[in-house]
Amino acid sequence: QTHSVETPYGSVTFTVYGTPKPKRPAILTYHDVGLNYKSCFQPLFQFGDMQEIIQNFVRVHVDAPGMEEGAPVFPLGYQYPSLDQLADMIPCILQYLNFSTIIGVGVGAGAYILSRYALTHPDTVEGLVLINIDPNAKGWMDWAAHKLTGLTSSIPEMILGHLFSQAKLSGNSELIQKYRNIITRAPNLENIELYWNSYNNRRDLNLERGGAVTLKCPVMLVVGDQAPHEDAVVECNSKLDPTQTSFLKMADSGGQPQLTQPGKLTEAFKYFLQGMGYMASSCMTRLSRSRTASLTSAASIDGNRSRSRTLSQSSESGTLPSGPPGHTMEVSC
């Protein structure tokens, strides 16, 4: 069912699947720029192995204002909400649905929005899956590069460069053609540009390991190798509590692992939920059957504690172990 609710920053639309489960949070998703909840998350949540998860949780898919299907174009001069204000809309959604806690799944701008929400409402967030998050505000060099790119590239091409790796874009695969058409032919392209501008004007989250500003729930960071946001996600990982954070770097994801690697991401999500105490009897089907895990410890950035475990996978048998408490698990698959 699709609902809309008024907030202090305008109306927001969201779609609910399933029925609430006693003592279980809702899975709440937030999409990236240039997409809506369907084009961002449908391949993941329609994936076969994902059905076991969605049978156990109610899902709330949020569309950023003006991004929902059939959304009218905002009038000229409309002041689009900042990403902080978009985060401040989420309590209105939860109040409307009478949901007390969530597990957030966000991509790009959506990952930033959910992180901002978790920082201001930590008691309502049980866990976060953050794909392609960049927690930093744009620096002067970034702004200069952005302006120069804007002189030679259209808004759709700039957004595609934000979503996908250069290797993926150069290959011009069927997936790239599909999403190029989605964005360039979008009837609400003016709205998309407003969301894009809000993303580029985001504030720094100011995350600090061991500091006052940090994510206090379990977090799974996900990025594709050679993805546009790989360095930013690695940096974000260094700023979070290593006992609460897992880091998944996916090969051959093209920048959007939820679209190109739904099987691997589903498997990782199941482990994440198990680590939170949910779905303890879940059957691990894909990675656990097809990969052998070898673990190596790596020293922490501050040099005085073990920070990470790198998991490399080969062979055709074996199991994928869960990381023990006290370590950040870095997974490359």
Coordinates of C-alpha atoms in Angstrom, one line a residue:
Q1 CA 0.0 0.0 0.0
T2 CA 1.2 3.5 -0.9
H3 CA 0.7 6.3 1.5
S4 CA 1.6 10.0 1.7
V5 CA 2.1 12.0 4.9
E6 CA 2.6 15.7 5.5
T7 CA 5.7 16.8 7.3
P8 CA 7.2 20.2 8.3
Y9 CA 9.1 20.0 5.0
G10 CA 6.4 18.9 2.6
S11 CA 4.7 15.7 1.7
V12 CA 6.5 12.4 1.5
T13 CA 5.3 9.2 -0.2
F14 CA 6.1 5.6 0.9
T15 CA 5.0 2.1 0.1
V16 CA 4.5 -0.6 2.7
Y17 CA 4.8 -4.3 2.0
G18 CA 3.8 -7.1 4.5
T19 CA 2.4 -6.8 7.9
P20 CA 4.3 -5.8 11.1
K21 CA 5.9 -8.6 13.0
P22 CA 5.8 -8.6 16.8
K23 CA 9.0 -7.5 18.4
R24 CA 10.7 -7.0 15.0
P25 CA 11.7 -3.7 13.4
A26 CA 10.6 -2.6 10.0
I27 CA 13.1 -2.6 7.1
L28 CA 13.0 1.0 5.8
T29 CA 14.7 1.8 2.5
Y30 CA 15.8 5.1 1.0
H31 CA 17.0 5.4 -2.6
D32 CA 19.8 7.3 -4.4
V33 CA 19.6 10.3 -6.7
G34 CA 18.1 9.7 -10.1
L35 CA 16.1 6.7 -8.9
N36 CA 13.0 5.9 -7.0
Y37 CA 12.4 3.0 -4.6
K38 CA 11.5 0.6 -7.5
S39 CA 14.4 1.4 -9.8
C40 CA 16.8 1.3 -6.8
F41 CA 15.6 -1.7 -4.9
Q42 CA 13.3 -3.9 -6.9
P43 CA 16.1 -6.2 -8.3
L44 CA 17.3 -6.8 -4.7
F45 CA 13.9 -7.4 -3.0
Q46 CA 12.5 -9.5 -5.8
F47 CA 15.6 -11.8 -5.7
G48 CA 14.7 -15.4 -4.9
D49 CA 16.8 -15.8 -1.7
M50 CA 15.6 -12.4 -0.4
Q51 CA 12.1 -13.9 0.1
E52 CA 13.1 -15.5 3.3
I53 CA 14.0 -12.1 4.7
I54 CA 10.9 -10.2 3.5
Q55 CA 8.6 -12.9 5.0
N56 CA 10.1 -12.0 8.4
F57 CA 9.9 -8.2 8.2
V58 CA 7.5 -5.5 7.1
R59 CA 9.1 -3.2 4.5
V60 CA 8.7 0.5 4.1
H61 CA 10.1 2.0 0.9
V62 CA 10.4 5.7 1.0
D63 CA 10.4 7.9 -2.1
A64 CA 12.2 11.2 -1.8
P65 CA 9.7 14.1 -2.5
G66 CA 9.0 14.4 -6.2
M67 CA 10.6 11.1 -7.0
E68 CA 7.6 8.8 -6.8
E69 CA 6.0 7.5 -10.0
G70 CA 3.6 10.1 -11.4
A71 CA 5.0 12.9 -9.3
P72 CA 4.2 16.4 -10.7
V73 CA 7.1 18.7 -11.4
F74 CA 7.6 21.2 -8.6
P75 CA 6.9 24.8 -9.5
L76 CA 9.7 27.1 -10.5
G77 CA 11.4 28.5 -7.4
Y78 CA 10.4 25.5 -5.1
Q79 CA 12.8 25.1 -2.3
Y80 CA 13.7 21.4 -2.2
P81 CA 14.4 20.0 1.3
S82 CA 18.0 19.5 2.4
L83 CA 19.2 16.0 3.1
D84 CA 19.0 16.9 6.8
Q85 CA 15.3 17.9 6.4
L86 CA 14.6 14.7 4.4
A87 CA 16.0 12.8 7.4
D88 CA 13.6 14.8 9.7
M89 CA 10.7 13.5 7.6
I90 CA 11.2 9.9 8.7
P91 CA 9.7 10.3 12.2
C92 CA 6.5 11.4 10.6
I93 CA 6.4 8.2 8.6
L94 CA 7.1 6.0 11.6
Q95 CA 4.5 7.9 13.7
Y96 CA 1.9 7.5 10.9
L97 CA 2.6 3.7 10.7
N98 CA 3.0 3.4 14.5
F99 CA 6.4 1.7 14.1
S100 CA 8.9 2.1 16.9
T101 CA 12.2 0.8 15.3
I102 CA 13.7 0.2 11.9
I103 CA 16.6 -1.4 10.1
G104 CA 17.6 1.1 7.4
V105 CA 18.8 0.2 4.0
G106 CA 20.1 3.2 2.0
V107 CA 22.0 3.8 -1.2
G108 CA 24.1 7.0 -1.9
A109 CA 22.0 10.0 -0.9
G110 CA 19.6 7.6 0.8
A111 CA 22.4 6.1 2.9
Y112 CA 23.4 9.6 4.0
I113 CA 19.8 10.5 4.9
L114 CA 19.4 7.3 7.0
S115 CA 22.7 8.0 8.8
R116 CA 21.7 11.5 9.6
Y117 CA 18.4 10.1 11.0
A118 CA 20.2 7.5 13.1
L119 CA 22.5 10.2 14.6
T120 CA 19.5 12.2 15.8
H121 CA 17.2 9.3 16.6
P122 CA 19.5 6.5 17.7
D123 CA 16.9 4.7 19.9
T124 CA 14.7 4.0 16.9
V125 CA 17.4 2.5 14.6
E126 CA 18.4 -1.2 15.3
G127 CA 20.8 -1.5 12.3
L128 CA 21.9 0.2 9.0
V129 CA 22.9 -1.2 5.7
L130 CA 24.7 1.7 3.9
I131 CA 25.6 1.3 0.3
N132 CA 27.9 3.9 -1.4
I133 CA 27.7 6.3 1.5
D134 CA 29.8 9.5 1.4
P135 CA 29.6 11.1 4.8
N136 CA 31.6 14.1 3.8
A137 CA 30.6 17.5 2.6
K138 CA 32.0 18.5 -0.8
G139 CA 35.4 20.3 -0.5
W140 CA 36.6 23.1 -2.7
M141 CA 38.3 20.8 -5.0
D142 CA 35.2 18.7 -5.3
W143 CA 33.1 21.8 -6.0
A144 CA 35.5 22.9 -8.7
A145 CA 35.5 19.5 -10.4
H146 CA 31.7 19.4 -10.2
K147 CA 31.4 22.9 -11.8
L148 CA 33.8 22.0 -14.6
T149 CA 31.9 18.7 -15.2
G150 CA 28.7 20.6 -15.3
L151 CA 29.9 22.7 -18.2
T152 CA 30.5 19.7 -20.4
S153 CA 28.0 17.1 -19.1
S154 CA 24.2 17.1 -18.8
I155 CA 22.5 16.4 -15.4
P156 CA 21.6 12.8 -16.4
E157 CA 25.2 12.1 -17.4
M158 CA 26.5 13.6 -14.1
I159 CA 24.0 11.4 -12.1
L160 CA 25.0 8.3 -14.1
G161 CA 28.7 9.1 -13.1
H162 CA 27.5 9.2 -9.5
L163 CA 25.7 5.9 -9.7
F164 CA 28.0 3.7 -11.8
S165 CA 31.7 3.0 -12.2
Q166 CA 33.5 4.4 -15.2
A167 CA 34.2 0.9 -16.4
K168 CA 30.5 0.1 -16.3
L169 CA 29.6 3.3 -18.1
S170 CA 32.2 2.7 -20.8
G171 CA 30.9 -0.8 -21.4
N172 CA 27.4 0.6 -22.1
S173 CA 25.8 -2.6 -21.1
E174 CA 22.1 -3.3 -21.2
L175 CA 21.8 -2.2 -17.6
I176 CA 23.5 1.1 -18.3
Q177 CA 21.3 1.7 -21.3
K178 CA 18.2 1.0 -19.1
Y179 CA 19.2 3.4 -16.4
R180 CA 20.3 6.1 -18.8
N181 CA 16.8 5.9 -20.4
I182 CA 15.2 6.0 -16.9
I183 CA 17.0 9.2 -16.0
T184 CA 17.1 11.0 -19.3
R185 CA 13.5 10.4 -20.1
A186 CA 12.1 10.9 -16.6
P187 CA 9.1 13.2 -16.7
N188 CA 10.2 14.6 -13.4
L189 CA 13.8 15.4 -14.4
E190 CA 13.5 18.9 -12.9
N191 CA 12.7 17.3 -9.5
I192 CA 15.6 14.9 -9.9
E193 CA 17.9 17.8 -10.4
L194 CA 16.6 19.4 -7.1
Y195 CA 17.4 16.2 -5.2
W196 CA 20.8 16.1 -6.9
N197 CA 21.5 19.6 -5.8
S198 CA 20.5 18.9 -2.2
Y199 CA 22.9 15.9 -2.2
N200 CA 25.8 18.0 -3.5
N201 CA 25.0 20.6 -0.7
R202 CA 25.0 18.0 2.1
R203 CA 26.8 18.8 5.4
D204 CA 29.6 16.7 6.8
L205 CA 28.3 14.0 9.1
N206 CA 31.4 14.6 11.3
L207 CA 31.6 11.0 12.3
E208 CA 34.4 10.2 14.8
R209 CA 35.4 6.9 16.1
G210 CA 35.1 7.0 19.9
G211 CA 33.7 10.5 19.7
A212 CA 30.3 11.9 20.5
V213 CA 29.1 11.8 16.9
T214 CA 29.0 8.2 15.8
L215 CA 26.5 5.5 14.7
K216 CA 25.6 3.5 17.7
C217 CA 23.9 0.6 16.0
P218 CA 25.3 -2.3 14.0
V219 CA 26.3 -1.0 10.5
M220 CA 27.1 -2.9 7.3
L221 CA 29.0 -0.7 4.8
V222 CA 28.8 -1.9 1.2
V223 CA 30.6 -0.6 -1.9
G224 CA 31.8 -2.0 -5.2
D225 CA 35.4 -2.1 -6.1
Q226 CA 36.3 0.7 -8.5
A227 CA 33.0 2.3 -7.6
P228 CA 32.8 6.2 -7.5
H229 CA 32.4 6.2 -3.8
E230 CA 34.9 3.5 -2.8
D231 CA 37.4 5.8 -1.0
A232 CA 34.6 7.6 0.8
V233 CA 33.1 4.3 2.1
V234 CA 36.6 3.1 3.2
E235 CA 37.1 6.4 5.1
C236 CA 33.6 6.1 6.7
N237 CA 34.6 2.6 7.9
S238 CA 37.6 4.1 9.6
K239 CA 35.4 6.5 11.6
L240 CA 32.9 3.9 12.9
D241 CA 33.0 1.6 15.9
P242 CA 34.9 -1.5 14.8
T243 CA 32.9 -3.7 17.1
Q244 CA 29.7 -2.7 15.4
T245 CA 30.7 -2.4 11.8
S246 CA 31.1 -4.8 8.9
F247 CA 32.6 -3.7 5.5
L248 CA 31.6 -5.5 2.3
K249 CA 33.5 -4.6 -0.9
M250 CA 32.0 -6.3 -3.9
A251 CA 33.8 -7.2 -7.1
D252 CA 32.1 -6.6 -10.5
S253 CA 29.3 -4.6 -9.0
G254 CA 29.6 -1.6 -11.3
G255 CA 28.8 0.8 -8.5
Q256 CA 25.3 -0.5 -7.7
P257 CA 25.6 -3.8 -5.9
Q258 CA 21.9 -4.0 -5.1
L259 CA 21.3 -4.1 -8.9
T260 CA 24.2 -6.2 -10.2
Q261 CA 25.0 -8.5 -7.2
P262 CA 21.6 -9.1 -5.5
G263 CA 22.6 -12.6 -4.5
K264 CA 25.8 -11.7 -2.7
L265 CA 24.1 -8.7 -1.0
T266 CA 21.2 -10.8 0.1
E267 CA 23.5 -13.4 1.7
A268 CA 25.5 -10.7 3.5
F269 CA 22.2 -9.1 4.7
K270 CA 21.2 -12.4 6.2
Y271 CA 24.4 -12.7 8.1
F272 CA 23.9 -9.1 9.2
L273 CA 20.4 -9.9 10.5
Q274 CA 21.7 -13.0 12.2
G275 CA 24.4 -10.9 14.0
M276 CA 21.6 -8.7 15.3
G277 CA 19.8 -11.8 16.7
Y278 CA 17.2 -12.2 13.9
M279 CA 16.7 -15.2 11.6
A280 CA 18.9 -17.5 13.6
S281 CA 17.7 -20.6 11.7
S282 CA 18.1 -19.0 8.3
C283 CA 19.7 -21.2 5.7
M284 CA 22.8 -19.7 4.0
T285 CA 22.5 -20.9 0.5
R286 CA 24.7 -19.0 -1.9
L287 CA 28.0 -17.8 -0.5
S288 CA 28.2 -20.6 2.1
R289 CA 27.9 -23.3 -0.6
S290 CA 30.1 -21.7 -3.2
R291 CA 32.9 -20.1 -1.3
T292 CA 35.7 -21.1 1.0
A293 CA 36.5 -18.3 3.5
S294 CA 40.1 -17.5 4.5
L295 CA 40.5 -15.0 7.2
T296 CA 43.5 -12.8 7.9
S297 CA 43.8 -10.2 10.7
A298 CA 44.9 -6.7 10.0
A299 CA 46.2 -4.1 12.3
S300 CA 44.0 -1.1 13.2
I301 CA 44.5 2.4 11.9
D302 CA 45.4 3.6 15.4
G303 CA 47.9 0.8 15.7
N304 CA 46.8 -0.4 19.1
R305 CA 44.0 -2.8 18.4
S306 CA 43.0 -5.3 15.8
R307 CA 40.5 -3.5 13.6
S308 CA 39.6 -5.6 10.6
R309 CA 39.3 -9.0 9.1
T310 CA 39.6 -9.4 5.4
L311 CA 37.7 -12.3 4.0
S312 CA 38.7 -13.6 0.5
Q313 CA 36.7 -16.3 -1.1
S314 CA 37.8 -19.0 -3.5
S315 CA 37.1 -22.7 -4.2
E316 CA 33.7 -24.3 -4.5
S317 CA 33.0 -25.5 -1.0
G318 CA 33.1 -24.5 2.6
T319 CA 31.2 -21.9 4.8
L320 CA 31.3 -18.2 5.3
P321 CA 31.9 -17.6 9.0
S322 CA 30.5 -14.7 10.9
G323 CA 32.9 -12.2 12.4
P324 CA 33.5 -12.3 16.1
P325 CA 32.7 -9.4 18.4
G326 CA 35.3 -6.7 18.5
H327 CA 36.3 -6.7 14.8
T328 CA 35.3 -5.0 11.7
M329 CA 34.8 -7.6 9.0
E330 CA 36.1 -6.5 5.6
V331 CA 34.6 -8.8 3.0
S332 CA 35.8 -8.9 -0.6
C333 CA 33.6 -11.0 -2.8

